[in-house]
């Protein structure tokens, strides 16, 4: 059976996948609350003959499996939304629900493309009678960077040969380099409360410690690698000004291109926190809330992804869709749009397309900047994994904006999603038909992890 015929399955499934995708978009659920979204995915998989396996202790995570034997291919699906990004499919800011959640990271698209490909690959396995297993991974809590880290810790990915992943974005590109590794840490300081005017000498301010720690952290920034990021908020700053704060808390993210840098900077940050406690005669405890790894490259899978992105027909857009993309792009500051575009593609002359058409040349893929973090990075450290982006939002529209929510519920989003589903399907077709490809990706993975094994950021 030819690959083009297998890709046709996606065309046939197009309506069912798109309906599910818009249903998820219309009922956004934030990280940790994805009850209905996960159930909708389970339901579709069940109706197509997949076996659902639950993951103990993780209510909104599951595996939908079909087939038997090798290769065991995992497609990663997510479905969580973001708080405060509620938005209609509109070219001006108009939330469905004031301050409500919305799919500003396009995870409705992310999960639906993965699901669509799982259904198509099942169809292929069934018809061709070839050995192979397809697993759809329902992964919750991506926005809080923890779902897949917890799933790995519970052994949910055991037995897989290869993982396939993608993310909705404003450009089409295969990636070899992506995600900053990350640690999320809370620092809690404990002092002694006192009347701030009557007996300040008896008080030991936990808030002073938080502030001094922040000063120390700001000095640290000069002496870390350029690509490192340290950001914080104060999550408890005490209460009334006339009471010396007995308790205070800050929340830090440390990010860097490699996990080992994150670990080193985290150790230095902890020393700063200890110093702040010493200076203020308070006590300090810290909690690592979570952490993630950067994407571990896999050249074999990168090449395979690129090849399939080229082979599969790209979406074509109507005048109306191009107008919609242009209007959405125009709601953003032009300088910001330009800066955002440069992270993904280099435009020639005064070319100003509104939707990225074509694919970033594979020699330029390493210049694409994807500086967020994702728990998908962790999966790439336990098995070979690919990553690609497709244009689901107008060029220059960043993730985590109302514009991204609007596009994720529009036909632009759906077209980019179906394109991604076909790329997944094409890749799985190649992997099922060429066991050597699976072996080569595995060998590369083993080589790359020879000296550095995955250690869960969770204790
Ligand atoms: Zn995302």
Coordinates of C-alpha atoms and ligand atoms in Angstrom, one line a residue:
X1 CA 0.0 0.0 0.0
X2 CA 1.4 3.3 -1.0
X3 CA 2.1 6.2 1.4
X4 CA -0.2 8.6 -0.6
X5 CA -3.1 6.2 0.1
X6 CA -2.4 6.2 3.8
X7 CA -2.3 10.0 3.8
X8 CA -5.7 9.9 2.3
X9 CA -7.0 8.5 5.6
X10 CA -6.4 11.9 7.1
X11 CA -8.6 13.5 4.4
X12 CA -11.3 11.0 5.2
X13 CA -10.9 11.6 8.9
X14 CA -10.6 15.3 8.4
X15 CA -14.1 16.3 9.6
X16 CA -14.1 14.0 12.7
X17 CA -10.7 15.3 13.8
X18 CA -11.6 19.0 13.1
X19 CA -14.9 18.7 15.0
X20 CA -13.1 17.3 18.0
X21 CA -10.4 20.0 17.7
X22 CA -13.0 22.8 17.7
X23 CA -15.0 21.1 20.5
X24 CA -11.8 21.1 22.7
X25 CA -11.1 24.7 21.6
X26 CA -14.7 25.7 22.7
X27 CA -14.3 24.1 26.1
X28 CA -10.9 25.2 27.2
X29 CA -9.6 23.5 30.4
X30 CA -6.3 24.7 32.1
X31 CA -3.5 22.5 33.3
X32 CA -4.6 19.9 35.8
X33 CA -8.3 20.3 35.0
X34 CA -8.4 18.6 31.6
X35 CA -11.2 16.2 32.6
X36 CA -13.6 16.7 29.7
X37 CA -10.9 17.2 27.1
X38 CA -9.1 13.9 28.1
X39 CA -12.5 12.1 28.1
X40 CA -13.3 13.4 24.6
X41 CA -10.0 12.0 23.3
X42 CA -10.6 8.7 25.1
X43 CA -14.0 8.4 23.5
X44 CA -12.9 8.9 19.9
X45 CA -10.0 6.4 20.4
X46 CA -12.4 3.8 21.9
X47 CA -14.8 4.3 19.1
X48 CA -12.0 3.5 16.6
X49 CA -11.1 0.3 18.4
X50 CA -8.2 1.5 20.5
X51 CA -7.6 0.0 24.0
X52 CA -7.4 2.7 26.7
X53 CA -4.8 2.3 29.4
X54 CA -5.0 4.6 32.5
X55 CA -2.0 5.9 34.3
X56 CA -2.4 5.4 38.1
X57 CA -2.4 8.7 40.0
X58 CA -2.8 10.9 36.9
X59 CA -6.5 11.2 36.2
X60 CA -6.2 13.2 32.9
X61 CA -3.4 11.2 31.4
X62 CA -3.9 8.0 29.4
X63 CA -2.6 5.8 26.6
X64 CA -4.7 4.7 23.6
X65 CA -3.1 1.7 22.0
X66 CA -3.7 -0.3 18.8
X67 CA -1.7 -3.1 17.1
X68 CA 1.1 -5.5 18.2
X69 CA 4.8 -5.9 17.8
X70 CA 7.5 -3.5 16.8
X71 CA 7.9 -0.7 16.1
X72 CA 6.0 0.8 19.0
X73 CA 5.4 4.4 18.0
X74 CA 4.2 7.0 20.5
X75 CA 2.5 10.1 19.3
X76 CA 2.3 12.8 21.9
X77 CA -1.0 14.7 22.4
X78 CA -1.7 17.6 24.7
X79 CA -5.0 19.4 25.4
X80 CA -4.6 22.0 28.2
X81 CA -5.5 25.7 27.7
X82 CA -4.1 28.9 29.3
X83 CA -5.8 31.1 31.9
X84 CA -6.9 34.6 30.8
X85 CA -6.6 33.9 27.1
X86 CA -10.3 33.4 26.3
X87 CA -11.0 34.8 22.8
X88 CA -13.5 34.4 19.9
X89 CA -12.4 33.7 16.3
X90 CA -12.2 37.5 15.7
X91 CA -9.8 40.1 14.5
X92 CA -10.2 42.3 17.5
X93 CA -9.8 41.4 21.2
X94 CA -13.2 39.8 22.2
X95 CA -13.1 37.2 24.9
X96 CA -15.8 34.5 25.1
X97 CA -15.6 34.8 28.8
X98 CA -13.9 37.8 30.6
X99 CA -10.6 36.5 32.1
X100 CA -11.6 32.9 31.1
X101 CA -9.2 30.3 29.7
X102 CA -8.4 29.9 26.1
X103 CA -6.3 27.8 23.7
X104 CA -3.5 30.5 23.2
X105 CA -0.9 27.7 22.8
X106 CA -3.0 25.8 20.3
X107 CA -3.0 22.5 22.3
X108 CA -6.5 21.8 20.9
X109 CA -4.6 21.5 17.5
X110 CA -1.6 19.7 19.0
X111 CA -3.7 16.9 20.5
X112 CA -6.0 16.6 17.5
X113 CA -3.2 16.2 14.9
X114 CA -1.6 13.5 17.1
X115 CA -5.0 11.8 17.5
X116 CA -5.8 12.0 13.7
X117 CA -2.4 10.4 12.8
X118 CA -3.0 7.6 15.4
X119 CA -6.3 6.8 13.7
X120 CA -4.7 6.9 10.2
X121 CA -1.8 4.7 11.3
X122 CA -4.2 2.2 12.9
X123 CA -6.1 2.1 9.6
X124 CA -2.8 1.3 7.8
X125 CA -1.7 -1.4 10.3
X126 CA -5.1 -3.0 10.0
X127 CA -5.2 -3.0 6.2
X128 CA -1.5 -3.9 5.6
X129 CA -1.4 -6.5 8.4
X130 CA 2.1 -5.3 9.1
X131 CA 3.5 -5.6 12.6
X132 CA 3.6 -2.4 14.6
X133 CA 1.9 -0.7 17.5
X134 CA 0.6 2.8 17.6
X135 CA 0.1 4.6 21.0
X136 CA -1.6 7.9 21.4
X137 CA -0.3 9.5 24.6
X138 CA -2.8 11.8 26.3
X139 CA -0.5 14.2 28.1
X140 CA -2.0 16.7 30.6
X141 CA -0.4 19.7 32.4
X142 CA 2.0 20.8 29.7
X143 CA 1.6 24.5 30.4
X144 CA 2.8 23.9 34.0
X145 CA 5.7 21.9 32.5
X146 CA 5.0 18.8 34.6
X147 CA 2.6 16.3 33.0
X148 CA 5.1 14.3 31.0
X149 CA 7.7 14.5 33.8
X150 CA 5.2 12.8 36.1
X151 CA 4.2 10.3 33.3
X152 CA 7.9 9.3 32.8
X153 CA 8.3 8.9 36.6
X154 CA 5.4 6.5 36.5
X155 CA 6.9 4.5 33.7
X156 CA 4.1 5.4 31.2
X157 CA 6.5 5.4 28.2
X158 CA 8.1 2.1 28.8
X159 CA 8.1 -0.2 25.8
X160 CA 8.1 2.6 23.2
X161 CA 10.6 2.7 20.4
X162 CA 10.1 6.2 19.1
X163 CA 8.1 9.3 20.0
X164 CA 6.6 11.8 17.5
X165 CA 5.9 15.3 18.5
X166 CA 5.0 18.7 17.0
X167 CA 3.8 22.1 18.1
X168 CA 1.4 24.7 16.5
X169 CA 3.3 27.9 15.6
X170 CA 3.5 30.6 13.0
X171 CA 6.0 28.8 10.7
X172 CA 6.6 25.4 9.1
X173 CA 9.9 23.9 10.2
X174 CA 11.5 20.7 11.4
X175 CA 13.6 21.2 14.6
X176 CA 16.8 19.7 15.9
X177 CA 17.3 22.2 18.6
X178 CA 14.5 23.5 20.9
X179 CA 13.3 24.3 24.4
X180 CA 15.3 25.7 27.2
X181 CA 15.8 23.3 30.1
X182 CA 14.1 24.7 33.2
X183 CA 13.8 24.5 36.9
X184 CA 10.8 25.9 38.8
X185 CA 11.7 26.6 42.5
X186 CA 9.9 28.1 45.4
X187 CA 11.9 29.8 48.2
X188 CA 10.2 30.2 51.5
X189 CA 11.7 32.4 54.3
X190 CA 10.6 32.3 57.9
X191 CA 11.3 35.2 60.3
X192 CA 9.8 36.7 63.5
X193 CA 6.9 39.0 63.4
X194 CA 6.8 42.1 65.5
X195 CA 5.1 45.5 65.7
X196 CA 6.9 47.4 63.0
X197 CA 6.9 50.7 65.0
X198 CA 6.7 49.7 68.6
X199 CA 9.4 46.9 68.6
X200 CA 11.0 46.6 65.1
X201 CA 14.2 45.4 66.8
X202 CA 12.5 42.2 67.8
X203 CA 11.4 41.4 64.3
X204 CA 13.2 39.4 61.6
X205 CA 11.6 40.1 58.3
X206 CA 11.1 37.2 55.9
X207 CA 10.3 39.8 53.2
X208 CA 13.7 41.4 53.6
X209 CA 15.2 38.0 52.9
X210 CA 13.1 37.7 49.7
X211 CA 14.2 41.1 48.6
X212 CA 17.9 40.5 49.4
X213 CA 17.8 37.2 47.6
X214 CA 16.4 39.0 44.5
X215 CA 19.2 41.5 44.7
X216 CA 21.7 38.7 44.8
X217 CA 20.0 36.9 41.9
X218 CA 20.2 40.1 39.9
X219 CA 24.0 40.2 40.4
X220 CA 24.2 36.6 39.5
X221 CA 22.8 37.4 36.0
X222 CA 26.1 39.0 35.0
X223 CA 28.0 35.8 35.6
X224 CA 26.0 33.2 33.9
X225 CA 25.9 32.2 30.2
X226 CA 24.2 34.6 27.9
X227 CA 21.4 32.2 27.0
X228 CA 20.4 31.6 30.6
X229 CA 17.1 33.1 31.9
X230 CA 16.3 33.8 35.5
X231 CA 12.8 35.1 36.3
X232 CA 10.8 35.4 39.5
X233 CA 7.7 36.6 41.2
X234 CA 7.0 37.3 44.9
X235 CA 4.2 34.9 45.8
X236 CA 3.9 35.9 49.4
X237 CA 5.2 39.3 50.6
X238 CA 3.6 39.4 54.0
X239 CA 0.5 41.3 55.0
X240 CA 0.0 44.7 56.6
X241 CA 3.1 47.1 56.6
X242 CA 2.9 47.5 60.4
X243 CA 3.7 43.8 61.0
X244 CA 7.2 42.6 60.3
X245 CA 6.5 39.7 57.8
X246 CA 7.0 36.4 59.5
X247 CA 6.7 34.4 56.2
X248 CA 7.5 35.3 52.6
X249 CA 8.0 33.4 49.4
X250 CA 9.4 33.9 46.0
X251 CA 9.0 31.7 42.9
X252 CA 11.9 31.4 40.5
X253 CA 12.4 29.9 37.0
X254 CA 15.9 29.1 35.9
X255 CA 16.3 28.3 32.2
X256 CA 19.2 27.5 30.0
X257 CA 19.9 25.6 26.7
X258 CA 21.2 22.6 28.6
X259 CA 20.0 20.8 31.7
X260 CA 23.4 20.8 33.2
X261 CA 23.6 24.6 33.1
X262 CA 20.2 24.8 34.8
X263 CA 21.4 22.5 37.6
X264 CA 24.5 24.6 38.1
X265 CA 22.7 27.9 38.2
X266 CA 20.1 26.5 40.5
X267 CA 22.8 25.5 43.0
X268 CA 24.2 29.0 42.9
X269 CA 20.8 30.5 43.4
X270 CA 20.3 28.3 46.4
X271 CA 23.5 29.7 47.9
X272 CA 22.2 33.2 47.4
X273 CA 19.0 32.2 49.2
X274 CA 21.1 30.8 52.0
X275 CA 23.0 34.1 52.1
X276 CA 19.9 36.1 52.3
X277 CA 18.7 34.0 55.2
X278 CA 22.0 34.5 57.0
X279 CA 21.9 38.3 56.5
X280 CA 18.4 38.6 57.9
X281 CA 18.5 35.9 60.6
X282 CA 15.7 34.1 59.0
X283 CA 15.5 30.5 58.0
X284 CA 14.9 29.3 54.4
X285 CA 13.6 26.2 52.7
X286 CA 13.2 25.6 49.0
X287 CA 11.0 23.3 46.9
X288 CA 11.8 22.2 43.4
X289 CA 8.3 22.4 41.9
X290 CA 9.3 20.9 38.6
X291 CA 11.9 20.9 35.9
X292 CA 12.4 20.0 32.3
X293 CA 15.0 19.0 29.8
X294 CA 15.9 20.6 26.5
X295 CA 15.2 18.7 23.3
X296 CA 17.8 16.0 22.7
X297 CA 18.5 16.1 18.9
X298 CA 18.1 13.1 16.8
X299 CA 19.5 13.6 13.2
X300 CA 17.8 10.5 11.8
X301 CA 14.4 11.7 13.0
X302 CA 15.1 15.3 12.0
X303 CA 15.8 14.2 8.4
X304 CA 12.8 11.9 8.4
X305 CA 10.6 14.8 9.6
X306 CA 11.9 17.2 7.1
X307 CA 11.5 14.7 4.2
X308 CA 7.9 14.1 5.2
X309 CA 7.2 17.8 5.6
X310 CA 8.3 18.2 2.0
X311 CA 6.5 15.2 0.7
X312 CA 3.1 16.0 2.2
X313 CA 1.1 18.7 0.3
X314 CA 1.0 21.9 2.2
X315 CA -2.3 23.7 2.9
X316 CA -3.6 26.3 0.4
X317 CA -5.3 29.3 1.7
X318 CA -8.4 31.2 0.5
X319 CA -8.4 35.0 0.1
X320 CA -10.6 35.2 3.1
X321 CA -8.1 33.3 5.2
X322 CA -5.2 35.5 4.1
X323 CA -7.3 38.6 4.9
X324 CA -8.0 37.1 8.4
X325 CA -4.3 36.4 8.9
X326 CA -3.3 39.9 7.8
X327 CA -5.9 41.5 10.1
X328 CA -4.8 39.5 13.1
X329 CA -1.1 40.3 12.4
X330 CA -2.0 44.0 12.2
X331 CA -3.4 44.0 15.7
X332 CA 0.2 43.6 16.9
X333 CA 3.0 46.1 17.1
X334 CA 4.9 46.0 13.7
X335 CA 8.3 45.9 15.4
X336 CA 7.3 43.1 17.6
X337 CA 5.9 41.2 14.6
X338 CA 9.2 41.7 12.8
X339 CA 11.2 40.5 15.8
X340 CA 8.9 37.5 16.1
X341 CA 9.1 36.6 12.4
X342 CA 12.9 36.7 12.6
X343 CA 12.9 34.0 15.3
X344 CA 11.5 31.6 12.8
X345 CA 12.1 32.6 9.2
X346 CA 14.2 35.0 7.2
X347 CA 12.1 36.9 4.7
X348 CA 13.6 38.2 1.5
X349 CA 13.5 41.9 0.6
X350 CA 10.2 43.6 1.5
X351 CA 8.2 40.3 1.3
X352 CA 5.5 40.4 4.0
X353 CA 3.5 37.2 3.9
X354 CA 0.8 36.8 6.4
X355 CA 1.0 33.0 6.7
X356 CA 4.2 31.1 6.3
X357 CA 4.1 28.9 3.2
X358 CA 6.9 26.6 2.4
X359 CA 9.3 25.0 4.9
X360 CA 12.3 26.5 6.6
X361 CA 15.3 25.1 4.8
X362 CA 16.8 22.3 6.7
X363 CA 20.2 24.0 6.8
X364 CA 18.6 26.9 8.6
X365 CA 16.5 24.9 11.0
X366 CA 19.1 25.4 13.8
X367 CA 18.7 29.1 13.6
X368 CA 15.0 28.9 14.6
X369 CA 14.6 30.1 18.2
X370 CA 12.1 28.3 20.4
X371 CA 13.0 29.7 23.8
X372 CA 10.1 28.4 25.8
X373 CA 10.4 25.2 27.8
X374 CA 8.3 22.0 27.5
X375 CA 8.1 18.7 29.3
X376 CA 8.2 17.1 25.8
X377 CA 12.0 17.7 26.1
X378 CA 12.1 15.1 28.8
X379 CA 10.6 12.5 26.5
X380 CA 13.5 13.0 24.1
X381 CA 15.9 11.9 26.8
X382 CA 14.2 8.6 27.3
X383 CA 13.7 7.6 23.7
X384 CA 14.4 9.0 20.2
X385 CA 12.0 11.9 19.5
X386 CA 11.4 14.4 16.7
X387 CA 9.9 17.8 16.8
X388 CA 8.4 20.1 14.2
X389 CA 6.2 23.2 13.9
X390 CA 3.5 24.1 11.4
X391 CA 2.0 27.4 10.6
X392 CA -1.3 27.4 12.5
X393 CA -1.1 31.2 13.3
X394 CA -0.3 34.2 11.1
X395 CA 3.4 34.9 10.8
X396 CA 4.6 36.9 13.7
X397 CA 1.8 36.0 16.1
X398 CA 3.5 34.7 19.2
X399 CA 2.2 31.8 21.4
X400 CA 0.3 32.7 24.6
X401 CA -1.7 35.6 23.0
X402 CA -5.4 36.2 22.3
X403 CA -4.4 36.3 18.6
X404 CA -3.1 32.7 18.9
X405 CA -6.3 31.6 20.6
X406 CA -8.3 33.2 17.7
X407 CA -6.2 31.5 15.0
X408 CA -6.3 28.1 16.9
X409 CA -10.1 28.1 16.6
X410 CA -10.1 29.2 12.9
X411 CA -9.7 27.3 9.6
X412 CA -6.0 28.5 9.5
X413 CA -5.4 26.5 12.7
X414 CA -7.3 23.5 11.3
X415 CA -5.3 23.5 8.1
X416 CA -2.0 23.6 9.9
X417 CA -3.3 20.8 12.2
X418 CA -4.3 18.5 9.4
X419 CA -0.9 19.1 7.7
X420 CA 0.8 18.1 10.9
X421 CA -1.4 15.0 11.1
X422 CA -0.2 14.0 7.7
X423 CA 3.5 14.6 8.5
X424 CA 3.1 12.3 11.5
X425 CA 1.3 9.6 9.4
X426 CA 4.0 9.8 6.7
X427 CA 6.7 9.4 9.3
X428 CA 5.0 6.4 11.0
X429 CA 4.6 4.8 7.5
X430 CA 8.3 5.1 6.9
X431 CA 9.2 3.8 10.3
X432 CA 6.8 0.8 10.0
X433 CA 8.2 -0.1 6.6
X434 CA 11.9 0.4 7.4
X435 CA 13.0 -1.3 10.7
X436 CA 16.5 -0.1 10.0
X437 CA 15.4 3.5 10.4
X438 CA 14.1 2.7 13.8
X439 CA 17.3 1.0 14.7
X440 CA 19.4 3.9 13.4
X441 CA 17.4 6.4 15.4
X442 CA 17.8 4.2 18.5
X443 CA 21.6 3.9 18.0
X444 CA 22.0 7.6 17.7
X445 CA 19.9 8.1 20.9
X446 CA 22.1 5.6 22.8
X447 CA 25.2 7.3 21.6
X448 CA 24.0 10.8 22.6
X449 CA 22.9 9.5 26.1
X450 CA 26.0 7.4 26.7
X451 CA 27.6 10.0 29.1
X452 CA 24.5 11.7 30.3
X453 CA 21.4 9.8 31.3
X454 CA 18.0 11.2 32.2
X455 CA 17.5 11.9 35.9
X456 CA 14.0 13.0 36.8
X457 CA 13.9 16.6 37.9
X458 CA 11.3 15.5 40.4
X459 CA 12.6 14.0 43.7
Ligands
LIG1 ZN1 2.4 24.8 24.0

